[in-house]
Amino acid sequence: LAKTTQPISMDSYEGQEVNITCSHNNIATNDYITWYQQFPSQGPRFIIQGYKTKVTNEVASLFIPADRKSSTLSLPRVSLSDTAVYYCLVGPRDDKIIFGKGTRLHILP
Amino acid sequence: GAVVSQHPSWVICKSGTSVKIECRSLDFQATTMFWYRQFPKQSLMLMATSNEGSKATYEQGVEKDKFLINHASLTLSTLTVTSAHPEDSSFYICSERGREGSDEQFFGPGTRLTVL
């Protein structure tokens, strides 16, 4: 499984757009990029998944450059409730998930 | 989407006792479920893959005789922590793979185990 590197923590303010970048230099051809969100004392929750270019859903956007060696999760107009840990995962679909350290996002009022 | 429940949500036990944690898929027959453990301020660590009707596959370093996994039906997987010790105190989370071709895994709410 490709190793991922993402910032340990980030701070932002309510109403701002937050971009969290993840590096995955060893991504394989059949790997997908998936992001999960975890609140304290809860199980992770799926946010978005992509393979290339851009994916958007009602929660976030995922930007993937042509070389796929990195990806950026974009959260539009964050609120205090977006304070959580965000995990970037890279691997084949339907494979077991190995979590990295994640990014602890703290939204300030 | 699929919904996963866990029971109990929290449990406190004495050292040396065994604790069983249940993971249920509420609206999907899950042939594969996963068990994770998470210590405070740390990431989730995959413990094992639970396969319905067959033996679980344990990750390296996880003691299979200490963490017993049973997946006897398509909707229920259980994790039994045998002879629990304080260092086993952790947050245990299960997940299911979801339907074939699904983008996501569905995680349970977790079980907080405290061993005194």
Tab-separated table of N, CA, C and O in Angstrom, chain A residues 2-109:
chain	number	residue	atom	x	y	z
A	2	ALA	N	0.471	2.229	-0.828
A	2	ALA	CA	1.258	3.445	-0.938
A	2	ALA	C	1.232	4.219	0.371
A	2	ALA	O	0.193	4.361	1.003
A	3	LYS	N	2.399	4.759	0.736
A	3	LYS	CA	2.486	5.548	1.954
A	3	LYS	C	1.986	6.947	1.673
A	3	LYS	O	2.228	7.498	0.601
A	4	THR	N	1.307	7.534	2.641
A	4	THR	CA	0.807	8.895	2.489
A	4	THR	C	1.440	9.811	3.518
A	4	THR	O	1.767	9.377	4.635
A	5	THR	N	1.597	11.064	3.141
A	5	THR	CA	2.120	12.088	4.042
A	5	THR	C	1.191	13.279	4.003
A	5	THR	O	0.898	13.807	2.923
A	6	GLN	N	0.717	13.698	5.158
A	6	GLN	CA	-0.157	14.850	5.251
A	6	GLN	C	0.229	15.641	6.492
A	6	GLN	O	0.857	15.101	7.401
A	7	PRO	N	-0.148	16.930	6.535
A	7	PRO	CA	0.222	17.747	7.704
A	7	PRO	C	-0.395	17.169	8.969
A	7	PRO	O	-1.494	16.634	8.959
A	8	ILE	N	0.347	17.280	10.049
A	8	ILE	CA	-0.134	16.746	11.319
A	8	ILE	C	-1.343	17.522	11.814
A	8	ILE	O	-2.303	16.955	12.330
A	9	SER	N	-1.299	18.830	11.650
A	9	SER	CA	-2.411	19.657	12.135
A	9	SER	C	-2.545	20.912	11.298
A	9	SER	O	-1.597	21.343	10.630
A	10	MET	N	-3.744	21.478	11.329
A	10	MET	CA	-4.036	22.726	10.636
A	10	MET	C	-5.083	23.482	11.438
A	10	MET	O	-5.971	22.871	12.041
A	11	ASP	N	-4.977	24.807	11.392
A	11	ASP	CA	-5.992	25.668	12.000
A	11	ASP	C	-6.605	26.526	10.903
A	11	ASP	O	-5.926	26.927	9.964
A	12	SER	N	-7.878	26.814	11.031
A	12	SER	CA	-8.526	27.725	10.110
A	12	SER	C	-9.688	28.394	10.838
A	12	SER	O	-9.969	28.083	11.993
A	13	TYR	N	-10.352	29.301	10.142
A	13	TYR	CA	-11.459	30.035	10.747
A	13	TYR	C	-12.771	29.696	10.065
A	13	TYR	O	-12.809	29.306	8.898
A	14	GLU	N	-13.812	29.856	10.801
A	14	GLU	CA	-15.145	29.618	10.255
A	14	GLU	C	-15.350	30.416	8.978
A	14	GLU	O	-14.925	31.578	8.868
A	15	GLY	N	-16.004	29.815	8.002
A	15	GLY	CA	-16.303	30.499	6.757
A	15	GLY	C	-15.209	30.427	5.715
A	15	GLY	O	-15.444	30.749	4.542
A	16	GLN	N	-14.025	29.980	6.115
A	16	GLN	CA	-12.910	29.879	5.177
A	16	GLN	C	-12.970	28.574	4.404
A	16	GLN	O	-13.631	27.610	4.808
A	17	GLU	N	-12.265	28.554	3.292
A	17	GLU	CA	-12.066	27.305	2.558
A	17	GLU	C	-10.788	26.663	3.091
A	17	GLU	O	-9.765	27.334	3.247
A	18	VAL	N	-10.843	25.385	3.362
A	18	VAL	CA	-9.680	24.676	3.884
A	18	VAL	C	-9.207	23.641	2.867
A	18	VAL	O	-10.011	22.866	2.341
A	19	ASN	N	-7.925	23.665	2.592
A	19	ASN	CA	-7.328	22.693	1.669
A	19	ASN	C	-6.293	21.861	2.418
A	19	ASN	O	-5.354	22.408	2.985
A	20	ILE	N	-6.461	20.575	2.402
A	20	ILE	CA	-5.513	19.668	3.042
A	20	ILE	C	-4.870	18.838	1.937
A	20	ILE	O	-5.556	18.124	1.205
A	21	THR	N	-3.560	18.933	1.851
A	21	THR	CA	-2.828	18.220	0.803
A	21	THR	C	-2.196	16.951	1.339
A	21	THR	O	-1.684	16.922	2.461
A	22	CYS	N	-2.232	15.930	0.532
A	22	CYS	CA	-1.671	14.631	0.891
A	22	CYS	C	-0.695	14.208	-0.207
A	22	CYS	O	-1.014	14.314	-1.395
A	23	SER	N	0.473	13.765	0.187
A	23	SER	CA	1.464	13.265	-0.768
A	23	SER	C	1.442	11.746	-0.790
A	23	SER	O	1.418	11.112	0.274
A	24	HIS	N	1.480	11.202	-1.984
A	24	HIS	CA	1.514	9.727	-2.135
A	24	HIS	C	2.328	9.405	-3.369
A	24	HIS	O	1.793	9.037	-4.420
A	25	ASN	N	3.636	9.552	-3.254
A	25	ASN	CA	4.551	9.415	-4.389
A	25	ASN	C	4.549	8.021	-5.005
A	25	ASN	O	4.860	7.867	-6.186
A	26	ASN	N	4.248	7.013	-4.208
A	26	ASN	CA	4.328	5.634	-4.704
A	26	ASN	C	2.965	5.057	-5.077
A	26	ASN	O	2.792	3.832	-5.062
A	27	ILE	N	2.042	5.906	-5.430
A	27	ILE	CA	0.700	5.438	-5.768
A	27	ILE	C	0.764	4.504	-6.972
A	27	ILE	O	1.495	4.742	-7.939
A	28	ALA	N	-0.017	3.424	-6.898
A	28	ALA	CA	-0.022	2.434	-7.970
A	28	ALA	C	-1.171	2.698	-8.940
A	28	ALA	O	-2.113	3.427	-8.627
A	29	THR	N	-1.078	2.072	-10.088
A	29	THR	CA	-2.051	2.301	-11.151
A	29	THR	C	-3.480	2.009	-10.715
A	29	THR	O	-4.414	2.713	-11.098
A	30	ASN	N	-3.652	0.971	-9.912
A	30	ASN	CA	-5.000	0.598	-9.511
A	30	ASN	C	-5.413	1.180	-8.158
A	30	ASN	O	-6.419	0.763	-7.575
A	31	ASP	N	-4.650	2.126	-7.655
A	31	ASP	CA	-4.974	2.756	-6.364
A	31	ASP	C	-5.965	3.897	-6.541
A	31	ASP	O	-5.863	4.693	-7.484
A	32	TYR	N	-6.872	3.995	-5.598
A	32	TYR	CA	-7.769	5.126	-5.498
A	32	TYR	C	-7.355	5.969	-4.298
A	32	TYR	O	-6.659	5.496	-3.391
A	33	ILE	N	-7.784	7.209	-4.281
A	33	ILE	CA	-7.497	8.127	-3.182
A	33	ILE	C	-8.805	8.395	-2.451
A	33	ILE	O	-9.796	8.812	-3.063
A	34	THR	N	-8.795	8.132	-1.158
A	34	THR	CA	-10.016	8.250	-0.360
A	34	THR	C	-9.746	9.059	0.891
A	34	THR	O	-8.681	8.930	1.494
A	35	TRP	N	-10.688	9.866	1.265
A	35	TRP	CA	-10.567	10.670	2.491
A	35	TRP	C	-11.692	10.298	3.452
A	35	TRP	O	-12.854	10.154	3.064
A	36	TYR	N	-11.297	10.182	4.719
A	36	TYR	CA	-12.234	9.919	5.797
A	36	TYR	C	-12.109	11.008	6.851
A	36	TYR	O	-11.046	11.598	7.029
A	37	GLN	N	-13.205	11.215	7.565
A	37	GLN	CA	-13.266	12.192	8.645
A	37	GLN	C	-13.581	11.454	9.939
A	37	GLN	O	-14.424	10.545	9.949
A	38	GLN	N	-12.914	11.835	11.014
A	38	GLN	CA	-13.216	11.201	12.297
A	38	GLN	C	-13.355	12.245	13.397
A	38	GLN	O	-12.428	13.030	13.623
A	39	PHE	N	-14.498	12.195	14.073
A	39	PHE	CA	-14.709	13.018	15.261
A	39	PHE	C	-14.268	12.217	16.483
A	39	PHE	O	-14.229	10.979	16.451
A	40	PRO	N	-13.965	12.890	17.585
A	40	PRO	CA	-13.528	12.184	18.798
A	40	PRO	C	-14.548	11.136	19.241
A	40	PRO	O	-15.750	11.390	19.235
A	41	SER	N	-14.042	9.974	19.594
A	41	SER	CA	-14.855	8.877	20.113
A	41	SER	C	-15.948	8.426	19.145
A	41	SER	O	-17.014	7.964	19.562
A	42	GLN	N	-15.672	8.542	17.848
A	42	GLN	CA	-16.591	8.028	16.836
A	42	GLN	C	-15.782	7.272	15.792
A	42	GLN	O	-14.577	7.462	15.659
A	43	GLY	N	-16.465	6.440	15.027
A	43	GLY	CA	-15.806	5.781	13.923
A	43	GLY	C	-15.632	6.742	12.757
A	43	GLY	O	-16.345	7.732	12.639
A	44	PRO	N	-14.655	6.485	11.897
A	44	PRO	CA	-14.445	7.355	10.733
A	44	PRO	C	-15.653	7.357	9.800
A	44	PRO	O	-16.429	6.398	9.757
A	45	ARG	N	-15.754	8.450	9.050
A	45	ARG	CA	-16.844	8.576	8.096
A	45	ARG	C	-16.267	8.939	6.746
A	45	ARG	O	-15.422	9.828	6.639
A	46	PHE	N	-16.728	8.264	5.703
A	46	PHE	CA	-16.280	8.518	4.337
A	46	PHE	C	-16.631	9.939	3.910
A	46	PHE	O	-17.734	10.428	4.157
A	47	ILE	N	-15.650	10.600	3.271
A	47	ILE	CA	-15.922	11.920	2.720
A	47	ILE	C	-15.996	11.873	1.201
A	47	ILE	O	-16.987	12.285	0.599
A	48	ILE	N	-14.937	11.387	0.578
A	48	ILE	CA	-14.861	11.459	-0.873
A	48	ILE	C	-13.797	10.502	-1.382
A	48	ILE	O	-12.859	10.164	-0.643
A	49	GLN	N	-13.969	10.072	-2.624
A	49	GLN	CA	-12.978	9.199	-3.257
A	49	GLN	C	-12.780	9.619	-4.700
A	49	GLN	O	-13.740	10.046	-5.359
A	50	GLY	N	-11.552	9.505	-5.178
A	50	GLY	CA	-11.284	9.832	-6.573
A	50	GLY	C	-10.137	9.031	-7.127
A	50	GLY	O	-9.342	8.430	-6.377
A	51	TYR	N	-10.038	9.042	-8.441
A	51	TYR	CA	-8.918	8.372	-9.108
A	51	TYR	C	-8.018	9.399	-9.822
A	51	TYR	O	-6.793	9.314	-9.741
A	52	LYS	N	-8.633	10.324	-10.536
A	52	LYS	CA	-7.862	11.370	-11.201
A	52	LYS	C	-8.728	12.607	-11.379
A	52	LYS	O	-9.940	12.587	-11.147
A	53	THR	N	-8.119	13.674	-11.726
A	53	THR	CA	-8.716	14.995	-11.967
A	53	THR	C	-9.466	15.492	-10.740
A	53	THR	O	-8.900	15.608	-9.677
A	54	LYS	N	-10.733	15.808	-10.897
A	54	LYS	CA	-11.468	16.441	-9.808
A	54	LYS	C	-12.769	15.702	-9.541
A	54	LYS	O	-13.460	15.291	-10.460
A	55	VAL	N	-13.044	15.547	-8.264
A	55	VAL	CA	-14.300	14.954	-7.835
A	55	VAL	C	-14.948	15.907	-6.842
A	55	VAL	O	-14.265	16.475	-5.990
A	56	THR	N	-16.232	16.081	-6.969
A	56	THR	CA	-16.959	16.962	-6.060
A	56	THR	C	-18.233	16.287	-5.592
A	56	THR	O	-18.928	15.651	-6.379
A	57	ASN	N	-18.517	16.422	-4.304
A	57	ASN	CA	-19.810	15.984	-3.797
A	57	ASN	C	-20.369	17.090	-2.910
A	57	ASN	O	-19.852	18.211	-2.886
A	58	GLU	N	-21.406	16.793	-2.178
A	58	GLU	CA	-22.067	17.831	-1.401
A	58	GLU	C	-21.245	18.275	-0.199
A	58	GLU	O	-21.551	19.287	0.427
A	59	VAL	N	-20.200	17.557	0.114
A	59	VAL	CA	-19.401	17.853	1.299
A	59	VAL	C	-18.061	18.485	0.950
A	59	VAL	O	-17.604	19.406	1.631
A	60	ALA	N	-17.411	17.980	-0.095
A	60	ALA	CA	-16.038	18.395	-0.369
A	60	ALA	C	-15.705	18.219	-1.836
A	60	ALA	O	-16.473	17.669	-2.617
A	61	SER	N	-14.511	18.702	-2.174
A	61	SER	CA	-13.937	18.462	-3.493
A	61	SER	C	-12.586	17.813	-3.308
A	61	SER	O	-11.895	18.061	-2.307
A	62	LEU	N	-12.221	17.018	-4.289
A	62	LEU	CA	-10.926	16.346	-4.271
A	62	LEU	C	-10.221	16.646	-5.580
A	62	LEU	O	-10.759	16.356	-6.654
A	63	PHE	N	-9.051	17.250	-5.475
A	63	PHE	CA	-8.271	17.607	-6.643
A	63	PHE	C	-7.069	16.668	-6.750
A	63	PHE	O	-6.294	16.526	-5.798
A	64	ILE	N	-6.917	16.076	-7.926
A	64	ILE	CA	-5.831	15.116	-8.150
A	64	ILE	C	-5.104	15.525	-9.424
A	64	ILE	O	-5.709	15.526	-10.503
A	65	PRO	N	-3.812	15.865	-9.333
A	65	PRO	CA	-3.071	16.250	-10.536
A	65	PRO	C	-2.827	15.042	-11.433
A	65	PRO	O	-3.047	13.900	-11.020
A	66	ALA	N	-2.348	15.327	-12.621
A	66	ALA	CA	-2.173	14.275	-13.627
A	66	ALA	C	-1.229	13.164	-13.164
A	66	ALA	O	-1.447	11.995	-13.467
A	67	ASP	N	-0.181	13.513	-12.412
A	67	ASP	CA	0.766	12.480	-11.993
A	67	ASP	C	0.260	11.685	-10.795
A	67	ASP	O	0.872	10.685	-10.406
A	68	ARG	N	-0.810	12.122	-10.198
A	68	ARG	CA	-1.476	11.442	-9.070
A	68	ARG	C	-0.562	11.245	-7.860
A	68	ARG	O	-0.880	10.455	-6.979
A	69	LYS	N	0.512	11.969	-7.772
A	69	LYS	CA	1.434	11.796	-6.645
A	69	LYS	C	1.009	12.605	-5.421
A	69	LYS	O	1.676	12.555	-4.372
A	70	SER	N	-0.027	13.362	-5.568
A	70	SER	CA	-0.566	14.101	-4.437
A	70	SER	C	-2.054	14.313	-4.682
A	70	SER	O	-2.568	14.061	-5.776
A	71	SER	N	-2.731	14.766	-3.647
A	71	SER	CA	-4.144	15.108	-3.795
A	71	SER	C	-4.476	16.163	-2.756
A	71	SER	O	-3.776	16.297	-1.734
A	72	THR	N	-5.525	16.922	-3.030
A	72	THR	CA	-5.925	17.973	-2.104
A	72	THR	C	-7.411	17.871	-1.820
A	72	THR	O	-8.236	17.888	-2.737
A	73	LEU	N	-7.718	17.743	-0.550
A	73	LEU	CA	-9.104	17.757	-0.100
A	73	LEU	C	-9.475	19.209	0.168
A	73	LEU	O	-8.780	19.904	0.911
A	74	SER	N	-10.566	19.657	-0.409
A	74	SER	CA	-11.004	21.029	-0.222
A	74	SER	C	-12.361	21.041	0.468
A	74	SER	O	-13.324	20.446	-0.025
A	75	LEU	N	-12.400	21.729	1.592
A	75	LEU	CA	-13.644	21.869	2.350
A	75	LEU	C	-14.100	23.322	2.239
A	75	LEU	O	-13.435	24.229	2.733
A	76	PRO	N	-15.224	23.571	1.581
A	76	PRO	CA	-15.667	24.949	1.386
A	76	PRO	C	-16.355	25.504	2.632
A	76	PRO	O	-17.109	24.788	3.293
A	77	ARG	N	-16.062	26.729	2.968
A	77	ARG	CA	-16.769	27.431	4.043
A	77	ARG	C	-16.949	26.560	5.288
A	77	ARG	O	-18.058	26.161	5.645
A	78	VAL	N	-15.850	26.291	5.942
A	78	VAL	CA	-15.889	25.394	7.103
A	78	VAL	C	-16.613	26.041	8.274
A	78	VAL	O	-16.688	27.270	8.394
A	79	SER	N	-17.117	25.186	9.137
A	79	SER	CA	-17.749	25.635	10.368
A	79	SER	C	-17.060	24.931	11.538
A	79	SER	O	-16.214	24.051	11.343
A	80	LEU	N	-17.437	25.322	12.733
A	80	LEU	CA	-16.820	24.728	13.920
A	80	LEU	C	-16.992	23.208	13.946
A	80	LEU	O	-16.124	22.480	14.441
A	81	SER	N	-18.085	22.738	13.391
A	81	SER	CA	-18.368	21.301	13.401
A	81	SER	C	-17.472	20.515	12.449
A	81	SER	O	-17.529	19.279	12.435
A	82	ASP	N	-16.675	21.190	11.670
A	82	ASP	CA	-15.727	20.498	10.793
A	82	ASP	C	-14.420	20.184	11.519
A	82	ASP	O	-13.514	19.575	10.932
A	83	THR	N	-14.301	20.610	12.756
A	83	THR	CA	-13.129	20.250	13.558
A	83	THR	C	-13.107	18.740	13.742
A	83	THR	O	-14.032	18.153	14.295
A	84	ALA	N	-12.052	18.118	13.246
A	84	ALA	CA	-11.978	16.654	13.230
A	84	ALA	C	-10.598	16.244	12.737
A	84	ALA	O	-9.766	17.092	12.403
A	85	VAL	N	-10.378	14.943	12.683
A	85	VAL	CA	-9.158	14.411	12.067
A	85	VAL	C	-9.534	13.914	10.671
A	85	VAL	O	-10.552	13.231	10.508
A	86	TYR	N	-8.735	14.265	9.694
A	86	TYR	CA	-8.987	13.884	8.313
A	86	TYR	C	-7.869	12.960	7.838
A	86	TYR	O	-6.690	13.289	7.932
A	87	TYR	N	-8.271	11.807	7.331
A	87	TYR	CA	-7.318	10.798	6.894
A	87	TYR	C	-7.328	10.676	5.377
A	87	TYR	O	-8.388	10.537	4.758
A	88	CYS	N	-6.141	10.679	4.802
A	88	CYS	CA	-5.943	10.442	3.370
A	88	CYS	C	-5.493	8.994	3.211
A	88	CYS	O	-4.511	8.584	3.831
A	89	LEU	N	-6.185	8.241	2.390
A	89	LEU	CA	-5.877	6.829	2.214
A	89	LEU	C	-5.695	6.524	0.738
A	89	LEU	O	-6.439	7.038	-0.099
A	90	VAL	N	-4.725	5.695	0.428
A	90	VAL	CA	-4.457	5.331	-0.954
A	90	VAL	C	-4.371	3.816	-1.048
A	90	VAL	O	-3.612	3.187	-0.298
A	91	GLY	N	-5.114	3.247	-1.962
A	91	GLY	CA	-5.083	1.803	-2.128
A	91	GLY	C	-6.134	1.347	-3.104
A	91	GLY	O	-6.972	2.139	-3.562
A	92	PRO	N	-6.105	0.058	-3.437
A	92	PRO	CA	-7.133	-0.475	-4.351
A	92	PRO	C	-8.521	-0.412	-3.715
A	92	PRO	O	-8.656	-0.498	-2.498
A	93	ARG	N	-9.513	-0.252	-4.546
A	93	ARG	CA	-10.882	-0.312	-4.046
A	93	ARG	C	-11.136	-1.679	-3.442
A	93	ARG	O	-10.604	-2.680	-3.869
A	94	ASP	N	-11.979	-1.705	-2.437
A	94	ASP	CA	-12.378	-2.958	-1.790
A	94	ASP	C	-11.248	-3.624	-1.014
A	94	ASP	O	-11.388	-4.752	-0.580
A	95	ASP	N	-10.134	-2.949	-0.861
A	95	ASP	CA	-9.020	-3.519	-0.105
A	95	ASP	C	-9.141	-3.081	1.356
A	95	ASP	O	-9.889	-2.157	1.689
A	96	LYS	N	-8.390	-3.735	2.223
A	96	LYS	CA	-8.397	-3.303	3.613
A	96	LYS	C	-7.816	-1.900	3.706
A	96	LYS	O	-6.995	-1.495	2.891
A	97	ILE	N	-8.244	-1.152	4.697
A	97	ILE	CA	-7.796	0.227	4.858
A	97	ILE	C	-6.733	0.298	5.939
A	97	ILE	O	-6.949	-0.140	7.066
A	98	ILE	N	-5.602	0.849	5.580
A	98	ILE	CA	-4.538	1.104	6.549
A	98	ILE	C	-4.476	2.615	6.758
A	98	ILE	O	-4.202	3.368	5.819
A	99	PHE	N	-4.719	3.047	7.966
A	99	PHE	CA	-4.769	4.469	8.254
A	99	PHE	C	-3.376	5.031	8.544
A	99	PHE	O	-2.585	4.413	9.237
A	100	GLY	N	-3.121	6.221	8.025
A	100	GLY	CA	-1.927	6.975	8.389
A	100	GLY	C	-2.232	7.822	9.617
A	100	GLY	O	-3.221	7.578	10.322
A	101	LYS	N	-1.417	8.809	9.849
A	101	LYS	CA	-1.557	9.613	11.062
A	101	LYS	C	-2.699	10.629	10.973
A	101	LYS	O	-3.224	11.070	11.992
A	102	GLY	N	-3.056	11.027	9.771
A	102	GLY	CA	-4.146	11.976	9.619
A	102	GLY	C	-3.746	13.408	9.911
A	102	GLY	O	-2.642	13.693	10.396
A	103	THR	N	-4.671	14.321	9.580
A	103	THR	CA	-4.486	15.749	9.846
A	103	THR	C	-5.551	16.204	10.825
A	103	THR	O	-6.752	16.044	10.575
A	104	ARG	N	-5.077	16.773	11.923
A	104	ARG	CA	-6.008	17.270	12.943
A	104	ARG	C	-6.381	18.701	12.572
A	104	ARG	O	-5.564	19.621	12.696
A	105	LEU	N	-7.602	18.903	12.102
A	105	LEU	CA	-8.075	20.217	11.688
A	105	LEU	C	-8.854	20.867	12.819
A	105	LEU	O	-9.793	20.272	13.358
A	106	HIS	N	-8.456	22.089	13.146
A	106	HIS	CA	-9.112	22.829	14.218
A	106	HIS	C	-9.686	24.114	13.631
A	106	HIS	O	-8.947	24.944	13.094
A	107	ILE	N	-10.989	24.248	13.699
A	107	ILE	CA	-11.658	25.434	13.182
A	107	ILE	C	-11.933	26.400	14.329
A	107	ILE	O	-12.530	26.022	15.353
A	108	LEU	N	-11.502	27.618	14.126
A	108	LEU	CA	-11.648	28.648	15.166
A	108	LEU	C	-12.797	29.588	14.818
A	108	LEU	O	-13.071	29.828	13.638
A	109	PRO	N	-13.457	30.125	15.822
A	109	PRO	CA	-14.584	31.041	15.542
A	109	PRO	C	-14.101	32.399	15.044
A	109	PRO	O	-12.943	32.747	15.199
